[in-house]
Amino acid sequence: MAGIDTGGGHGGKRALNQEVPLIPFIDFLLCLVMFLLVTAVWSQMARINANAQVPGPPQDEPLEKQEKPKTLHVEARGDRKFQLIWKEGSTVINTIDVERKKVNVGNDYRYPDLAAKIKSEWEANGTHRNKTDPKLDQAVLSTDNSTPFADVIAVIDAIYTPKREMTMGNTTELVPAFNVSFSMN
Amino acid sequence: MSGDKPLSRFHQPIAVPGRRLLHHIKLGFVRKKVVGGGGRSLNQEVPLIPFIDFLLCIVLFLLASFSATGELPLDKNVKLPNAENVIDMVEAPMVAVTGTQILVDGVPAGNTRQIEDAHEKRIQRIDELFQMLKAKRELWRTLKPDKPFPGVVILQVSKEVPALVVKSVFQTAALAGYPNVSFMVGRLGEEEGK
């Protein structure tokens, strides 16, 4: 058993040796382990973000001088293809068609081709790619009203595939390159 | 004296019984080896120190993964989709859409039938949900007047729910003052997703 041996104890003097009480310590640790195991949350739940485009406070700059941000519109209508449309305001800059190819992953499915195309498009045309830029590029998702939610999540997941570094204060984090919102029409 | 004559067994002096086994072996060291003397002691020390180290490691791991907020309230009827590019959960009002029912933190807040059964399929504001979320926002502002309102709401939506319902709930939440909408999903392992 663990103890502290300082020698001594000779010549009628009290020995200074001490035994560390390990058994109550082990009991305490076991109780702690039991408590933590019982209260542990083993959930694998996470969230995927979407942002409603709420107008900010009015700006002093006249409307025509304000810079129109470049946005990527992801059209997930029909079951044959996706359409990626780069727009500046209401002006269409570029349109790309991507084949709608599902890849099953367990009970769900993914769109790896769409994810790869969105990544290459962002690398070529993304506006906010600098580390110190606090803004993200905007992606707008348009779907049919009858599209199941699982399909919506698979497309949002593909949009979040490209990542970039963002410096906030002293720390640099890897964040999704796009901010997703829904087209409401 | 009758010293040559051995005493009967009833008259022998009482003596501590000694080892009798193999006592006929004359050489002491041979006898000791034969009977197993000088062997390893059978006493065993339980190695407590590594055991304590192991327990401490478990305690530290469990403490690091301990969540004081408790289990996430997940409606048992909701079948969530999975996604790869996800972020960790935060504490926020939870809106569950299961079948035709809408629940806010487990409390009924309208249903989706009015949207699905409408003649014209268009995005609608769900009044009951709107009122409940608005009340929650006002309560938060009353309780924490000095902190900015985060405006985060988490939607638990079943896989099969149509996008029309999702967009209606999304828009209702945004109108009620929650522009940061998150969808609750299962975490898909990276190796699984490849």
Coordinates of C-alpha atoms in Angstrom, one line a residue:
Chain A
M1 CA 0.0 0.0 0.0
A2 CA 1.1 3.5 -0.6
G3 CA 2.8 5.3 2.2
I4 CA 5.4 7.9 3.2
D5 CA 8.4 6.4 4.8
T6 CA 10.7 9.0 6.5
G7 CA 12.6 6.5 8.5
G8 CA 13.0 7.2 12.2
G9 CA 11.0 5.7 15.0
H10 CA 14.1 4.6 16.8
G11 CA 15.1 5.5 20.3
G12 CA 11.6 5.8 21.7
K13 CA 10.6 8.5 19.3
R14 CA 7.3 8.4 17.4
A15 CA 7.7 7.1 13.8
L16 CA 6.8 9.7 11.1
N17 CA 5.7 7.2 8.6
Q18 CA 2.3 7.8 7.2
E19 CA 0.0 5.5 5.2
V20 CA -2.1 7.2 2.4
P21 CA -5.6 5.8 2.7
L22 CA -6.0 4.6 -0.9
I23 CA -9.1 2.5 -0.4
P24 CA -11.5 5.4 0.4
F25 CA -9.9 7.3 -2.5
I26 CA -10.6 4.5 -4.9
D27 CA -14.2 4.3 -3.6
F28 CA -14.6 8.1 -4.2
L29 CA -13.2 7.8 -7.7
L30 CA -15.5 4.9 -8.5
C31 CA -18.5 6.8 -7.3
L32 CA -17.5 9.8 -9.4
V33 CA -17.1 7.5 -12.5
M34 CA -20.5 6.0 -11.9
F35 CA -22.2 9.4 -11.6
L36 CA -20.5 10.8 -14.7
L37 CA -21.4 7.6 -16.7
V38 CA -25.0 7.8 -15.7
T39 CA -25.3 11.5 -16.5
A40 CA -23.2 11.4 -19.7
V41 CA -24.9 12.5 -22.9
W42 CA -23.9 10.2 -25.8
S43 CA -26.0 12.0 -28.3
Q44 CA -24.5 12.6 -31.8
M45 CA -26.8 15.5 -32.6
A46 CA -25.5 18.5 -34.3
R47 CA -27.0 21.4 -36.3
I48 CA -26.7 22.8 -39.8
N49 CA -27.2 26.6 -40.1
A50 CA -29.4 28.6 -42.3
N51 CA -29.9 32.4 -42.2
A52 CA -33.0 34.4 -42.9
Q53 CA -32.1 37.5 -44.9
V54 CA -33.4 40.1 -42.5
P55 CA -32.7 43.7 -43.6
G56 CA -30.2 45.5 -41.4
P57 CA -30.5 49.2 -40.2
P58 CA -30.8 51.8 -43.0
Q59 CA -27.6 53.0 -44.4
D60 CA -26.7 56.7 -45.3
E61 CA -25.2 55.7 -48.6
P62 CA -27.7 56.1 -51.5
L63 CA -29.2 52.9 -52.8
E64 CA -27.6 53.1 -56.3
K65 CA -24.1 53.5 -54.9
Q66 CA -24.4 50.5 -52.6
E67 CA -22.3 47.5 -53.8
K68 CA -24.5 44.7 -54.9
P69 CA -23.1 41.4 -53.4
K70 CA -22.4 38.4 -55.6
T71 CA -24.6 35.5 -54.6
L72 CA -24.7 31.9 -55.7
H73 CA -28.3 30.6 -56.3
V74 CA -28.7 26.9 -56.1
E75 CA -31.8 25.8 -58.0
A76 CA -32.8 22.3 -56.8
R77 CA -36.0 22.0 -58.9
G78 CA -36.9 18.9 -60.8
D79 CA -35.1 15.6 -60.4
R80 CA -32.6 15.7 -63.3
K81 CA -30.1 18.5 -62.5
F82 CA -29.1 21.3 -60.2
Q83 CA -28.5 24.8 -61.5
L84 CA -25.8 27.0 -60.0
I85 CA -26.4 30.6 -60.9
W86 CA -24.0 33.4 -59.9
K87 CA -25.9 36.7 -59.6
E88 CA -24.9 40.3 -58.9
G89 CA -28.1 41.9 -57.6
S90 CA -30.6 40.7 -60.2
T91 CA -28.0 40.4 -63.0
V92 CA -27.1 36.8 -63.9
I93 CA -23.3 36.4 -64.4
N94 CA -23.0 32.7 -65.0
T95 CA -25.1 29.6 -65.0
I96 CA -23.8 26.1 -64.5
D97 CA -25.7 22.8 -64.7
V98 CA -24.8 19.9 -62.5
E99 CA -26.2 16.4 -62.9
R100 CA -28.3 15.3 -60.0
K101 CA -26.5 12.2 -58.9
K102 CA -27.4 10.7 -55.5
V103 CA -24.9 8.6 -53.5
N104 CA -26.4 6.6 -50.7
V105 CA -24.8 6.9 -47.3
G106 CA -26.5 4.6 -44.9
N107 CA -30.2 5.6 -44.8
D108 CA -29.4 9.0 -46.2
Y109 CA -27.9 10.3 -49.4
R110 CA -25.4 12.9 -50.5
Y111 CA -24.7 14.9 -53.7
P112 CA -20.8 14.7 -54.0
D113 CA -20.8 16.0 -57.6
L114 CA -22.8 19.1 -56.5
A115 CA -20.5 19.6 -53.5
A116 CA -17.3 19.4 -55.7
K117 CA -18.8 21.8 -58.3
I118 CA -19.8 24.3 -55.6
K119 CA -16.3 24.1 -54.1
S120 CA -14.6 24.7 -57.4
E121 CA -17.0 27.6 -58.2
W122 CA -16.3 29.3 -54.9
E123 CA -12.6 28.9 -55.4
A124 CA -13.0 30.6 -58.8
N125 CA -15.6 33.2 -58.1
G126 CA -16.0 33.6 -54.3
T127 CA -15.8 37.2 -53.1
H128 CA -14.9 36.7 -49.4
R129 CA -11.8 34.5 -49.4
N130 CA -9.4 36.5 -47.3
K131 CA -8.7 35.3 -43.8
T132 CA -9.4 38.6 -42.3
D133 CA -12.7 39.1 -44.1
P134 CA -15.5 38.7 -41.5
K135 CA -18.2 38.3 -44.1
L136 CA -19.2 35.0 -45.9
D137 CA -20.4 34.5 -49.4
Q138 CA -24.1 34.2 -49.7
A139 CA -25.9 31.1 -51.2
V140 CA -29.6 31.1 -51.8
L141 CA -31.4 27.7 -52.1
S142 CA -34.5 27.3 -54.2
T143 CA -36.5 24.1 -54.0
D144 CA -39.8 22.8 -55.1
N145 CA -42.5 22.9 -52.4
S146 CA -42.8 19.1 -52.5
T147 CA -39.1 18.4 -52.0
P148 CA -38.6 16.2 -48.9
F149 CA -36.6 17.8 -46.0
A150 CA -33.9 15.1 -46.3
D151 CA -33.2 16.3 -49.8
V152 CA -33.0 19.9 -48.7
I153 CA -30.5 19.0 -46.0
A154 CA -28.4 17.0 -48.6
V155 CA -28.2 20.1 -50.8
I156 CA -27.4 22.4 -47.8
D157 CA -24.7 20.0 -46.7
A158 CA -23.2 20.2 -50.3
I159 CA -23.2 24.0 -50.1
Y160 CA -21.4 23.9 -46.8
T161 CA -18.6 21.7 -48.2
P162 CA -16.1 24.5 -49.2
K163 CA -14.3 25.8 -46.1
R164 CA -12.1 28.8 -45.5
E165 CA -10.0 30.2 -42.7
M166 CA -11.4 33.1 -40.7
T167 CA -9.4 35.1 -38.2
M168 CA -11.4 36.3 -35.2
G169 CA -9.2 38.2 -32.8
N170 CA -6.2 36.0 -32.1
T171 CA -7.7 32.8 -33.3
T172 CA -8.1 31.4 -36.8
E173 CA -11.0 29.0 -37.4
L174 CA -12.1 26.9 -40.3
V175 CA -15.6 28.0 -41.3
P176 CA -18.0 27.2 -44.1
A177 CA -17.4 29.5 -47.1
F178 CA -21.1 30.1 -47.7
N179 CA -24.0 31.4 -45.6
V180 CA -27.2 29.6 -46.7
S181 CA -30.7 31.1 -46.9
F182 CA -33.9 30.0 -48.6
S183 CA -35.6 31.5 -51.6
M184 CA -39.1 32.1 -50.5
N185 CA -40.9 32.0 -53.8
Chain B
M1 CA 16.6 -47.0 34.0
S2 CA 14.4 -48.4 31.4
G3 CA 15.7 -45.7 28.9
D4 CA 15.9 -48.2 26.0
K5 CA 12.3 -49.0 26.2
P6 CA 10.1 -46.6 24.3
L7 CA 7.2 -45.0 26.1
S8 CA 3.7 -46.1 25.1
R9 CA 1.8 -43.6 23.1
F10 CA -0.2 -42.7 26.1
H11 CA 2.8 -41.7 28.1
Q12 CA 4.8 -39.7 25.6
P13 CA 5.4 -36.0 26.6
I14 CA 3.3 -33.4 24.8
A15 CA 5.4 -31.7 22.1
V16 CA 4.6 -29.3 19.3
P17 CA 4.2 -31.4 16.2
G18 CA 6.9 -30.8 13.6
R19 CA 7.2 -31.4 10.0
R20 CA 6.9 -35.1 9.3
L21 CA 6.7 -35.2 5.5
L22 CA 9.9 -36.4 3.9
H23 CA 11.8 -36.2 7.2
H24 CA 13.7 -39.2 6.2
I25 CA 15.8 -37.2 3.8
K26 CA 18.9 -36.5 5.7
L27 CA 20.4 -33.5 4.0
G28 CA 18.6 -30.4 5.2
F29 CA 19.0 -28.3 2.0
V30 CA 17.8 -31.2 -0.2
R31 CA 14.8 -31.8 2.1
K32 CA 14.0 -28.0 1.9
K33 CA 14.0 -28.1 -1.9
V34 CA 12.0 -31.3 -2.1
V35 CA 9.2 -30.0 0.1
G36 CA 9.1 -26.7 -1.8
G37 CA 10.8 -24.5 0.8
G38 CA 12.6 -21.5 -0.4
G39 CA 10.1 -21.0 -3.2
R40 CA 8.3 -17.9 -4.2
S41 CA 6.0 -16.4 -1.6
L42 CA 2.4 -16.9 -2.4
N43 CA 1.4 -13.4 -1.1
Q44 CA 0.3 -11.0 -3.9
E45 CA 0.2 -7.2 -3.9
V46 CA -2.8 -5.7 -5.9
P47 CA -1.3 -3.0 -8.1
L48 CA -3.4 -0.1 -6.9
I49 CA -1.4 2.8 -8.4
P50 CA -2.0 1.9 -12.1
F51 CA -5.7 1.2 -11.1
I52 CA -6.0 4.7 -9.6
D53 CA -4.2 6.2 -12.7
F54 CA -6.8 4.4 -14.9
L55 CA -9.7 5.7 -12.8
L56 CA -8.3 9.2 -12.9
C57 CA -8.1 9.1 -16.7
I58 CA -11.7 7.9 -17.0
V59 CA -12.8 10.7 -14.6
L60 CA -11.0 13.3 -16.6
F61 CA -12.4 12.1 -19.9
L62 CA -16.0 12.0 -18.5
L63 CA -15.6 15.5 -16.9
A64 CA -14.4 16.9 -20.2
S65 CA -17.4 15.5 -22.1
F66 CA -19.8 16.3 -19.3
S67 CA -22.8 18.4 -20.3
A68 CA -24.5 20.3 -17.5
T69 CA -27.4 21.2 -19.8
G70 CA -28.6 17.6 -19.8
E71 CA -30.0 15.6 -22.7
L72 CA -31.2 17.3 -25.8
P73 CA -35.0 17.0 -26.0
L74 CA -35.6 15.0 -29.1
D75 CA -39.2 14.1 -30.1
K76 CA -39.4 10.3 -30.5
N77 CA -41.5 10.7 -33.7
V78 CA -38.9 12.8 -35.5
K79 CA -36.6 11.0 -37.9
L80 CA -33.8 13.4 -38.4
P81 CA -31.6 13.4 -41.6
N82 CA -27.8 13.2 -41.2
A83 CA -25.2 15.7 -42.5
E84 CA -21.4 16.0 -42.6
N85 CA -20.7 19.7 -42.5
V86 CA -22.3 20.4 -39.1
I87 CA -21.7 22.5 -36.0
D88 CA -22.2 21.8 -32.4
M89 CA -25.6 22.3 -30.7
V90 CA -26.4 25.4 -28.7
E91 CA -29.1 26.1 -26.2
A92 CA -32.0 27.6 -28.0
P93 CA -35.8 27.2 -28.4
M94 CA -36.5 23.9 -30.1
V95 CA -39.3 23.7 -32.7
A96 CA -40.2 20.1 -33.6
V97 CA -42.2 19.4 -36.8
T98 CA -43.5 15.8 -36.6
G99 CA -46.3 14.5 -38.8
T100 CA -48.8 17.4 -38.8
Q101 CA -47.9 18.7 -35.4
I102 CA -45.6 21.6 -34.4
L103 CA -44.2 21.7 -30.9
V104 CA -42.1 24.4 -29.3
D105 CA -40.0 22.9 -26.4
G106 CA -42.6 20.1 -26.2
V107 CA -45.6 22.4 -26.1
P108 CA -48.1 22.2 -29.1
A109 CA -47.9 25.3 -31.3
G110 CA -50.2 24.7 -34.2
N111 CA -50.2 22.2 -37.0
T112 CA -49.1 22.0 -40.6
R113 CA -52.4 20.9 -42.0
Q114 CA -53.5 24.4 -42.8
I115 CA -50.4 24.7 -45.1
E116 CA -50.6 21.3 -46.7
D117 CA -54.4 21.4 -47.2
A118 CA -54.5 25.0 -48.6
H119 CA -55.9 25.3 -52.1
E120 CA -53.0 27.5 -53.1
K121 CA -49.6 25.9 -52.1
R122 CA -47.7 28.9 -50.8
I123 CA -45.6 29.8 -47.8
Q124 CA -47.7 30.8 -44.8
R125 CA -47.2 32.3 -41.4
I126 CA -48.2 29.9 -38.6
D127 CA -49.9 32.2 -36.1
E128 CA -49.8 29.9 -33.1
L129 CA -46.0 29.3 -33.6
F130 CA -45.4 33.0 -34.2
Q131 CA -47.1 34.0 -31.0
M132 CA -45.3 31.4 -28.9
L133 CA -41.9 32.3 -30.3
K134 CA -42.6 36.0 -29.9
A135 CA -43.5 35.4 -26.2
K136 CA -40.3 33.4 -25.7
R137 CA -38.3 36.3 -27.2
E138 CA -40.0 38.9 -25.0
L139 CA -39.4 36.7 -22.0
W140 CA -35.7 36.4 -22.8
R141 CA -35.4 40.2 -23.2
T142 CA -37.1 40.7 -19.9
L143 CA -34.8 38.3 -18.1
K144 CA -31.6 39.5 -19.8
P145 CA -32.1 43.1 -20.7
D146 CA -28.4 43.9 -20.9
K147 CA -27.5 41.1 -23.4
P148 CA -28.1 41.2 -27.1
F149 CA -30.7 38.7 -28.3
P150 CA -29.0 35.9 -30.2
G151 CA -32.1 35.1 -32.3
V152 CA -31.3 31.4 -32.7
V153 CA -34.0 28.8 -33.0
I154 CA -33.4 25.1 -33.7
L155 CA -35.8 23.1 -36.0
Q156 CA -36.3 19.4 -35.5
V157 CA -37.9 18.3 -38.8
S158 CA -38.6 14.8 -39.9
K159 CA -37.0 13.6 -43.1
E160 CA -40.2 13.3 -45.1
V161 CA -41.7 16.7 -44.2
P162 CA -42.2 18.7 -47.5
A163 CA -40.1 21.8 -48.1
L164 CA -43.2 24.0 -48.2
V165 CA -43.8 23.3 -44.4
V166 CA -40.1 23.7 -43.6
K167 CA -40.1 27.1 -45.4
S168 CA -43.3 28.2 -43.7
V169 CA -41.8 27.3 -40.2
F170 CA -38.5 29.0 -41.2
Q171 CA -40.3 32.2 -42.3
T172 CA -42.5 32.2 -39.2
A173 CA -39.4 32.0 -37.0
A174 CA -37.7 34.8 -38.9
L175 CA -40.8 37.0 -38.5
A176 CA -41.0 36.2 -34.8
G177 CA -37.4 37.6 -34.4
Y178 CA -35.3 34.5 -34.9
P179 CA -33.3 35.1 -38.1
N180 CA -30.6 32.5 -37.2
V181 CA -32.4 29.2 -37.9
S182 CA -30.6 25.9 -37.4
F183 CA -31.7 22.5 -38.5
M184 CA -31.1 19.7 -36.1
V185 CA -29.4 16.8 -37.8
G186 CA -27.5 13.6 -37.0
R187 CA -23.7 13.8 -37.3
L188 CA -22.5 11.8 -40.2
G189 CA -19.0 10.3 -39.7
E190 CA -16.4 11.7 -42.1
E191 CA -15.2 8.2 -43.1
E192 CA -18.9 7.2 -43.6
G193 CA -19.5 10.1 -45.9
K194 CA -16.5 9.4 -48.2

